[in-house]
Tab-separated table of N, CA and C in Angstrom:
chain	number	residue	atom	x	y	z
A	645	MET	N	67.378	-71.917	116.960
A	645	MET	CA	66.259	-71.653	116.061
A	645	MET	C	65.441	-72.929	115.931
A	646	GLY	N	64.176	-72.870	116.333
A	646	GLY	CA	63.317	-74.044	116.296
A	646	GLY	C	62.673	-74.253	114.933
A	647	ARG	N	62.404	-75.477	114.651
A	647	ARG	CA	61.707	-75.839	113.420
A	647	ARG	C	60.220	-75.568	113.601
A	648	PRO	N	59.534	-74.959	112.610
A	648	PRO	CA	58.089	-74.736	112.757
A	648	PRO	C	57.355	-76.057	112.961
A	649	THR	N	56.324	-76.024	113.763
A	649	THR	CA	55.537	-77.223	113.989
A	649	THR	C	54.169	-77.055	113.351
A	650	THR	N	53.496	-78.167	113.152
A	650	THR	CA	52.163	-78.095	112.569
A	650	THR	C	51.139	-77.587	113.577
A	651	SER	N	51.545	-77.433	114.827
A	651	SER	CA	50.591	-76.930	115.812
A	651	SER	C	50.670	-75.416	115.982
A	652	ALA	N	51.642	-74.768	115.323
A	652	ALA	CA	51.742	-73.313	115.417
A	652	ALA	C	50.536	-72.689	114.727
A	653	PRO	N	49.966	-71.641	115.343
A	653	PRO	CA	48.789	-71.020	114.721
A	653	PRO	C	49.150	-70.324	113.410
A	654	LEU	N	48.189	-70.292	112.527
A	654	LEU	CA	48.334	-69.606	111.251
A	654	LEU	C	47.942	-68.148	111.422
A	655	PRO	N	48.469	-67.252	110.557
A	655	PRO	CA	48.098	-65.840	110.663
A	655	PRO	C	46.615	-65.602	110.367
A	656	LYS	N	46.098	-64.528	110.911
A	656	LYS	CA	44.671	-64.176	110.764
A	656	LYS	C	44.248	-64.059	109.303
A	657	ASP	N	45.154	-63.641	108.417
A	657	ASP	CA	44.794	-63.440	107.005
A	657	ASP	C	44.950	-64.702	106.151
A	658	THR	N	45.094	-65.858	106.775
A	658	THR	CA	45.216	-67.119	106.041
A	658	THR	C	43.965	-67.361	105.209
A	659	LYS	N	44.157	-67.677	103.946
A	659	LYS	CA	43.024	-68.003	103.069
A	659	LYS	C	42.627	-69.455	103.325
A	660	VAL	N	41.320	-69.671	103.513
A	660	VAL	CA	40.778	-70.976	103.875
A	660	VAL	C	39.894	-71.499	102.746
A	661	LEU	N	40.106	-72.764	102.387
A	661	LEU	CA	39.222	-73.448	101.451
A	661	LEU	C	38.268	-74.305	102.273
A	662	SER	N	36.993	-73.988	102.212
A	662	SER	CA	35.970	-74.708	102.972
A	662	SER	C	35.247	-75.666	102.025
A	663	ILE	N	35.524	-76.951	102.183
A	663	ILE	CA	34.993	-77.972	101.285
A	663	ILE	C	33.819	-78.674	101.952
A	664	GLY	N	32.700	-78.693	101.261
A	664	GLY	CA	31.527	-79.377	101.780
A	664	GLY	C	30.699	-79.968	100.656
A	665	VAL	N	29.962	-80.993	100.985
A	665	VAL	CA	29.063	-81.610	100.010
A	665	VAL	C	27.900	-80.654	99.762
A	666	HIS	N	27.619	-80.423	98.506
A	666	HIS	CA	26.489	-79.553	98.147
A	666	HIS	C	25.212	-80.160	98.724
A	667	PRO	N	24.355	-79.342	99.318
A	667	PRO	CA	23.129	-79.883	99.914
A	667	PRO	C	22.295	-80.741	98.956
A	668	ARG	N	22.311	-80.460	97.668
A	668	ARG	CA	21.518	-81.265	96.732
A	668	ARG	C	22.100	-82.668	96.530
A	669	ALA	N	23.351	-82.894	96.961
A	669	ALA	CA	24.011	-84.184	96.737
A	669	ALA	C	23.882	-85.140	97.925
A	670	LEU	N	23.264	-84.705	98.997
A	670	LEU	CA	23.158	-85.556	100.189
A	670	LEU	C	21.926	-86.454	100.141
A	671	ASP	N	22.036	-87.587	100.810
A	671	ASP	CA	20.924	-88.531	100.940
A	671	ASP	C	20.221	-88.234	102.267
A	672	TYR	N	19.113	-87.532	102.202
A	672	TYR	CA	18.423	-87.100	103.415
A	672	TYR	C	17.658	-88.217	104.101
A	673	SER	N	17.502	-89.353	103.445
A	673	SER	CA	16.851	-90.486	104.097
A	673	SER	C	17.710	-91.024	105.248
A	674	ARG	N	18.982	-90.679	105.262
A	674	ARG	CA	19.908	-91.129	106.310
A	674	ARG	C	20.114	-90.076	107.391
A	675	MET	N	19.446	-88.957	107.243
A	675	MET	CA	19.619	-87.842	108.178
A	675	MET	C	18.576	-87.922	109.300
A	676	PRO	N	18.861	-87.238	110.410
A	676	PRO	CA	17.864	-87.179	111.492
A	676	PRO	C	16.570	-86.522	111.006
A	677	ALA	N	15.494	-86.843	111.678
A	677	ALA	CA	14.196	-86.261	111.332
A	677	ALA	C	14.285	-84.740	111.332
A	678	GLY	N	13.627	-84.126	110.345
A	678	GLY	CA	13.607	-82.679	110.249
A	678	GLY	C	14.719	-82.087	109.406
A	679	ILE	N	15.676	-82.915	109.003
A	679	ILE	CA	16.756	-82.424	108.144
A	679	ILE	C	16.435	-82.812	106.711
A	680	ASP	N	16.142	-81.807	105.914
A	680	ASP	CA	15.930	-82.006	104.479
A	680	ASP	C	16.821	-81.010	103.748
A	681	GLU	N	16.735	-80.991	102.439
A	681	GLU	CA	17.622	-80.114	101.665
A	681	GLU	C	17.441	-78.646	102.037
A	682	ALA	N	16.217	-78.205	102.181
A	682	ALA	CA	15.974	-76.799	102.517
A	682	ALA	C	16.539	-76.457	103.895
A	683	ALA	N	16.313	-77.323	104.869
A	683	ALA	CA	16.809	-77.064	106.221
A	683	ALA	C	18.339	-77.070	106.247
A	684	PHE	N	18.938	-78.024	105.544
A	684	PHE	CA	20.394	-78.097	105.546
A	684	PHE	C	20.997	-76.915	104.787
A	685	THR	N	20.392	-76.524	103.684
A	685	THR	CA	20.865	-75.357	102.931
A	685	THR	C	20.842	-74.122	103.812
A	686	ALA	N	19.785	-73.951	104.582
A	686	ALA	CA	19.688	-72.802	105.492
A	686	ALA	C	20.805	-72.843	106.537
A	687	ARG	N	21.127	-74.027	107.049
A	687	ARG	CA	22.212	-74.164	108.026
A	687	ARG	C	23.553	-73.806	107.404
A	688	VAL	N	23.784	-74.252	106.175
A	688	VAL	CA	25.040	-73.939	105.480
A	688	VAL	C	25.146	-72.433	105.254
A	689	GLU	N	24.061	-71.820	104.801
A	689	GLU	CA	24.075	-70.368	104.564
A	689	GLU	C	24.319	-69.606	105.858
A	690	ALA	N	23.736	-70.040	106.949
A	690	ALA	CA	23.957	-69.383	108.242
A	690	ALA	C	25.414	-69.572	108.689
A	691	GLY	N	25.958	-70.761	108.475
A	691	GLY	CA	27.361	-71.010	108.807
A	691	GLY	C	28.293	-70.134	107.995
A	692	ASN	N	28.005	-69.974	106.709
A	692	ASN	CA	28.828	-69.108	105.857
A	692	ASN	C	28.731	-67.646	106.303
A	693	ALA	N	27.551	-67.222	106.709
A	693	ALA	CA	27.387	-65.854	107.211
A	693	ALA	C	28.218	-65.654	108.482
A	694	ALA	N	28.227	-66.649	109.358
A	694	ALA	CA	29.024	-66.561	110.586
A	694	ALA	C	30.512	-66.472	110.261
A	695	LEU	N	30.940	-67.181	109.230
A	695	LEU	CA	32.345	-67.101	108.816
A	695	LEU	C	32.690	-65.696	108.338
A	696	ARG	N	31.821	-65.122	107.515
A	696	ARG	CA	32.061	-63.759	107.024
A	696	ARG	C	32.105	-62.768	108.187
A	697	GLU	N	31.161	-62.902	109.116
A	697	GLU	CA	31.100	-61.996	110.266
A	697	GLU	C	32.325	-62.135	111.164
A	698	SER	N	32.925	-63.315	111.188
A	698	SER	CA	34.102	-63.551	112.021
A	698	SER	C	35.380	-63.024	111.385
A	699	GLY	N	35.298	-62.616	110.125
A	699	GLY	CA	36.451	-62.016	109.467
A	699	GLY	C	37.415	-62.990	108.813
A	700	PHE	N	37.076	-64.254	108.742
A	700	PHE	CA	37.944	-65.217	108.080
A	700	PHE	C	37.887	-65.029	106.570
A	701	ASP	N	39.008	-65.283	105.902
A	701	ASP	CA	39.096	-65.214	104.438
A	701	ASP	C	38.800	-66.611	103.903
A	702	VAL	N	37.524	-66.910	103.726
A	702	VAL	CA	37.075	-68.253	103.374
A	702	VAL	C	36.496	-68.278	101.967
A	703	VAL	N	36.887	-69.315	101.227
A	703	VAL	CA	36.318	-69.579	99.913
A	703	VAL	C	35.541	-70.888	100.032
A	704	ALA	N	34.231	-70.826	99.794
A	704	ALA	CA	33.382	-72.019	99.878
A	704	ALA	C	33.516	-72.831	98.595
A	705	CYS	N	33.706	-74.122	98.769
A	705	CYS	CA	33.844	-75.055	97.648
A	705	CYS	C	32.853	-76.191	97.864
A	706	LEU	N	31.712	-76.119	97.179
A	706	LEU	CA	30.702	-77.168	97.310
A	706	LEU	C	30.937	-78.219	96.234
A	707	ILE	N	30.936	-79.472	96.660
A	707	ILE	CA	31.242	-80.587	95.769
A	707	ILE	C	30.078	-81.564	95.737
A	708	ASP	N	30.091	-82.449	94.728
A	708	ASP	CA	29.134	-83.548	94.770
A	708	ASP	C	29.880	-84.763	95.322
A	709	THR	N	29.215	-85.897	95.407
A	709	THR	CA	29.815	-87.053	96.063
A	709	THR	C	30.623	-87.941	95.120
A	710	SER	N	30.707	-87.604	93.851
A	710	SER	CA	31.585	-88.325	92.930
A	710	SER	C	33.021	-87.924	93.235
A	711	ALA	N	33.866	-88.884	93.581
A	711	ALA	CA	35.255	-88.580	93.904
A	711	ALA	C	35.969	-87.917	92.732
A	712	ASP	N	35.694	-88.359	91.513
A	712	ASP	CA	36.337	-87.755	90.334
A	712	ASP	C	35.923	-86.299	90.165
A	713	HIS	N	34.621	-86.043	90.265
A	713	HIS	CA	34.142	-84.663	90.119
A	713	HIS	C	34.647	-83.779	91.259
A	714	ALA	N	34.612	-84.305	92.465
A	714	ALA	CA	35.064	-83.527	93.622
A	714	ALA	C	36.547	-83.191	93.492
A	715	GLU	N	37.346	-84.164	93.075
A	715	GLU	CA	38.772	-83.912	92.906
A	715	GLU	C	39.003	-82.806	91.877
A	716	ALA	N	38.309	-82.884	90.756
A	716	ALA	CA	38.470	-81.867	89.715
A	716	ALA	C	38.074	-80.485	90.241
A	717	THR	N	36.989	-80.414	91.003
A	717	THR	CA	36.534	-79.140	91.555
A	717	THR	C	37.557	-78.570	92.530
A	718	VAL	N	38.061	-79.405	93.426
A	718	VAL	CA	39.036	-78.931	94.409
A	718	VAL	C	40.323	-78.499	93.711
A	719	ARG	N	40.779	-79.243	92.729
A	719	ARG	CA	41.982	-78.839	91.980
A	719	ARG	C	41.765	-77.483	91.305
A	720	GLU	N	40.578	-77.267	90.776
A	720	GLU	CA	40.264	-75.981	90.152
A	720	GLU	C	40.388	-74.848	91.164
A	721	TYR	N	39.820	-75.028	92.344
A	721	TYR	CA	39.886	-74.001	93.381
A	721	TYR	C	41.331	-73.784	93.837
A	722	LEU	N	42.089	-74.866	93.995
A	722	LEU	CA	43.481	-74.736	94.424
A	722	LEU	C	44.320	-74.003	93.388
A	723	GLY	N	43.930	-74.086	92.131
A	723	GLY	CA	44.634	-73.360	91.080
A	723	GLY	C	44.359	-71.870	91.083
A	724	ARG	N	43.294	-71.449	91.730
A	724	ARG	CA	42.906	-70.026	91.764
A	724	ARG	C	43.581	-69.243	92.883
A	725	HIS	N	43.859	-69.898	94.017
A	725	HIS	CA	44.378	-69.214	95.204
A	725	HIS	C	45.396	-70.093	95.916
A	726	ALA	N	46.198	-69.473	96.740
A	726	ALA	CA	47.090	-70.195	97.652
A	726	ALA	C	46.377	-70.278	99.005
A	727	PHE	N	45.982	-71.461	99.395
A	727	PHE	CA	45.270	-71.671	100.648
A	727	PHE	C	46.235	-72.193	101.708
A	728	GLY	N	46.113	-71.677	102.919
A	728	GLY	CA	46.920	-72.162	104.027
A	728	GLY	C	46.209	-73.202	104.866
A	729	LEU	N	44.874	-73.242	104.753
A	729	LEU	CA	44.064	-74.142	105.565
A	729	LEU	C	42.891	-74.637	104.736
A	730	ALA	N	42.590	-75.908	104.866
A	730	ALA	CA	41.396	-76.471	104.235
A	730	ALA	C	40.528	-77.077	105.327
A	731	MET	N	39.256	-76.727	105.300
A	731	MET	CA	38.281	-77.295	106.216
A	731	MET	C	37.425	-78.254	105.403
A	732	ILE	N	37.371	-79.508	105.844
A	732	ILE	CA	36.562	-80.518	105.165
A	732	ILE	C	35.373	-80.835	106.055
A	733	GLY	N	34.182	-80.630	105.516
A	733	GLY	CA	32.956	-80.752	106.286
A	733	GLY	C	32.560	-82.177	106.648
A	734	GLY	N	31.673	-82.245	107.614
A	734	GLY	CA	31.187	-83.522	108.127
A	734	GLY	C	30.447	-84.365	107.108
A	735	GLY	N	29.808	-83.738	106.116
A	735	GLY	CA	29.118	-84.508	105.075
A	735	GLY	C	30.070	-85.355	104.265
A	736	VAL	N	31.326	-84.958	104.215
A	736	VAL	CA	32.354	-85.746	103.539
A	736	VAL	C	32.888	-86.813	104.490
A	737	ARG	N	33.247	-86.404	105.700
A	737	ARG	CA	33.986	-87.280	106.600
A	737	ARG	C	33.135	-88.236	107.419
A	738	MET	N	31.917	-87.839	107.742
A	738	MET	CA	31.161	-88.582	108.737
A	738	MET	C	30.180	-89.590	108.150
A	739	MET	N	30.131	-89.684	106.842
A	739	MET	CA	29.214	-90.629	106.210
A	739	MET	C	30.044	-91.754	105.591
A	740	PRO	N	29.866	-92.983	106.055
A	740	PRO	CA	30.694	-94.087	105.573
A	740	PRO	C	30.737	-94.216	104.049
A	741	GLU	N	29.644	-93.894	103.378
A	741	GLU	CA	29.625	-94.011	101.925
A	741	GLU	C	30.533	-92.981	101.242
A	742	ASN	N	31.031	-92.001	101.986
A	742	ASN	CA	31.923	-90.989	101.424
A	742	ASN	C	33.387	-91.206	101.801
A	743	THR	N	33.731	-92.403	102.271
A	743	THR	CA	35.112	-92.682	102.670
A	743	THR	C	36.085	-92.485	101.503
A	744	LEU	N	35.778	-93.027	100.342
A	744	LEU	CA	36.659	-92.849	99.187
A	744	LEU	C	36.778	-91.376	98.825
A	745	LEU	N	35.682	-90.654	98.873
A	745	LEU	CA	35.688	-89.221	98.597
A	745	LEU	C	36.624	-88.507	99.573
A	746	PHE	N	36.528	-88.809	100.846
A	746	PHE	CA	37.376	-88.198	101.866
A	746	PHE	C	38.850	-88.504	101.587
A	747	GLU	N	39.162	-89.755	101.300
A	747	GLU	CA	40.545	-90.131	100.990
A	747	GLU	C	41.075	-89.336	99.800
A	748	ARG	N	40.281	-89.263	98.744
A	748	ARG	CA	40.712	-88.542	97.542
A	748	ARG	C	40.978	-87.087	97.854
A	749	LEU	N	40.087	-86.457	98.619
A	749	LEU	CA	40.279	-85.045	98.940
A	749	LEU	C	41.543	-84.819	99.764
A	750	LEU	N	41.799	-85.673	100.745
A	750	LEU	CA	43.021	-85.538	101.542
A	750	LEU	C	44.253	-85.653	100.660
A	751	ASN	N	44.253	-86.618	99.770
A	751	ASN	CA	45.408	-86.816	98.898
A	751	ASN	C	45.580	-85.672	97.904
A	752	VAL	N	44.493	-85.168	97.351
A	752	VAL	CA	44.575	-84.024	96.436
A	752	VAL	C	45.124	-82.806	97.167
A	753	LEU	N	44.604	-82.539	98.342
A	753	LEU	CA	45.046	-81.365	99.091
A	753	LEU	C	46.527	-81.443	99.433
A	754	THR	N	46.991	-82.574	99.925
A	754	THR	CA	48.397	-82.673	100.320
A	754	THR	C	49.329	-82.718	99.116
A	755	GLU	N	48.848	-83.212	97.990
A	755	GLU	CA	49.662	-83.234	96.773
A	755	GLU	C	49.709	-81.863	96.096
A	756	ALA	N	48.559	-81.255	95.927
A	756	ALA	CA	48.463	-80.011	95.159
A	756	ALA	C	48.792	-78.767	95.988
A	757	ALA	N	48.720	-78.867	97.297
A	757	ALA	CA	48.998	-77.721	98.169
A	757	ALA	C	49.887	-78.169	99.334
A	758	PRO	N	51.147	-78.525	99.035
A	758	PRO	CA	52.031	-78.997	100.107
A	758	PRO	C	52.082	-78.007	101.262
A	759	GLY	N	52.011	-78.538	102.466
A	759	GLY	CA	52.062	-77.702	103.654
A	759	GLY	C	50.717	-77.185	104.125
A	760	ILE	N	49.658	-77.423	103.357
A	760	ILE	CA	48.336	-76.962	103.768
A	760	ILE	C	47.958	-77.651	105.072
A	761	ARG	N	47.310	-76.930	105.939
A	761	ARG	CA	46.793	-77.509	107.178
A	761	ARG	C	45.354	-77.929	106.934
A	762	LEU	N	44.897	-78.862	107.738
A	762	LEU	CA	43.536	-79.378	107.615
A	762	LEU	C	42.804	-79.196	108.931
A	763	CYS	N	41.521	-78.896	108.847
A	763	CYS	CA	40.677	-78.864	110.035
A	763	CYS	C	39.309	-79.414	109.649
A	764	PHE	N	38.538	-79.742	110.668
A	764	PHE	CA	37.268	-80.417	110.438
A	764	PHE	C	36.191	-79.846	111.357
A	765	ASN	N	34.996	-79.721	110.799
A	765	ASN	CA	33.843	-79.371	111.618
A	765	ASN	C	32.973	-80.614	111.743
A	766	THR	N	31.928	-80.521	112.526
A	766	THR	CA	30.966	-81.620	112.598
A	766	THR	C	29.597	-81.182	112.111
A	767	ALA	N	29.426	-79.857	111.938
A	767	ALA	CA	28.166	-79.283	111.461
A	767	ALA	C	28.462	-77.875	110.969
A	768	PRO	N	27.621	-77.334	110.093
A	768	PRO	CA	27.849	-75.970	109.623
A	768	PRO	C	27.957	-74.955	110.764
A	769	GLU	N	27.278	-75.229	111.854
A	769	GLU	CA	27.248	-74.284	112.976
A	769	GLU	C	28.572	-74.192	113.730
A	770	ASN	N	29.470	-75.175	113.593
A	770	ASN	CA	30.726	-75.086	114.349
A	770	ASN	C	31.966	-74.930	113.469
A	771	THR	N	31.766	-74.436	112.254
A	771	THR	CA	32.901	-74.199	111.364
A	771	THR	C	33.796	-73.082	111.899
A	772	VAL	N	33.223	-72.032	112.445
A	772	VAL	CA	34.027	-70.943	112.995
A	772	VAL	C	34.957	-71.489	114.073
A	773	GLU	N	34.453	-72.336	114.948
A	773	GLU	CA	35.289	-72.904	116.012
A	773	GLU	C	36.402	-73.761	115.429
A	774	ALA	N	36.108	-74.519	114.365
A	774	ALA	CA	37.139	-75.344	113.724
A	774	ALA	C	38.274	-74.471	113.187
A	775	LEU	N	37.938	-73.346	112.564
A	775	LEU	CA	38.963	-72.448	112.030
A	775	LEU	C	39.748	-71.783	113.154
A	776	ARG	N	39.073	-71.428	114.223
A	776	ARG	CA	39.740	-70.767	115.346
A	776	ARG	C	40.774	-71.676	116.014
A	777	ARG	N	40.634	-72.977	115.866
A	777	ARG	CA	41.638	-73.885	116.416
A	777	ARG	C	42.981	-73.716	115.713
A	778	TRP	N	42.979	-73.216	114.483
A	778	TRP	CA	44.198	-73.161	113.674
A	778	TRP	C	44.628	-71.772	113.267
A	779	ILE	N	43.742	-70.804	113.305
A	779	ILE	CA	44.076	-69.458	112.855
A	779	ILE	C	44.111	-68.523	114.049
A	780	ARG	N	45.211	-67.795	114.157
A	780	ARG	CA	45.420	-66.847	115.242
A	780	ARG	C	44.340	-65.765	115.206
A	781	ALA	N	43.759	-65.500	116.351
A	781	ALA	CA	42.703	-64.474	116.438
A	781	ALA	C	43.267	-63.077	116.298
């Protein structure tokens, strides 16, 4: 009898917590030309629609960039459901000014939801692919 590994796929009905920085909390002066709050909000909404169409059981959790506020928000969501997978968006991970925020979220997730798996996207458009890496089709 083998021990389960962290690379084993999760069942299709796994509940996913999708954590991302709320579009109003981003600094668009650091973004590529053409990316503003309205454009990014539209991308997030399209990404969420793609998740729904793909059949994933996803709960969107939009946070601000305050580590204290974000931690409280994520703890609140974790108290509502048992999540098997958490997806942390690029707005948290890919911006150097959000390093502390990213650290706090990782620690909250592993403390409050032992055994939770983590996955990462690089843009709202590839969240479905990030989930497919971990959830059995």
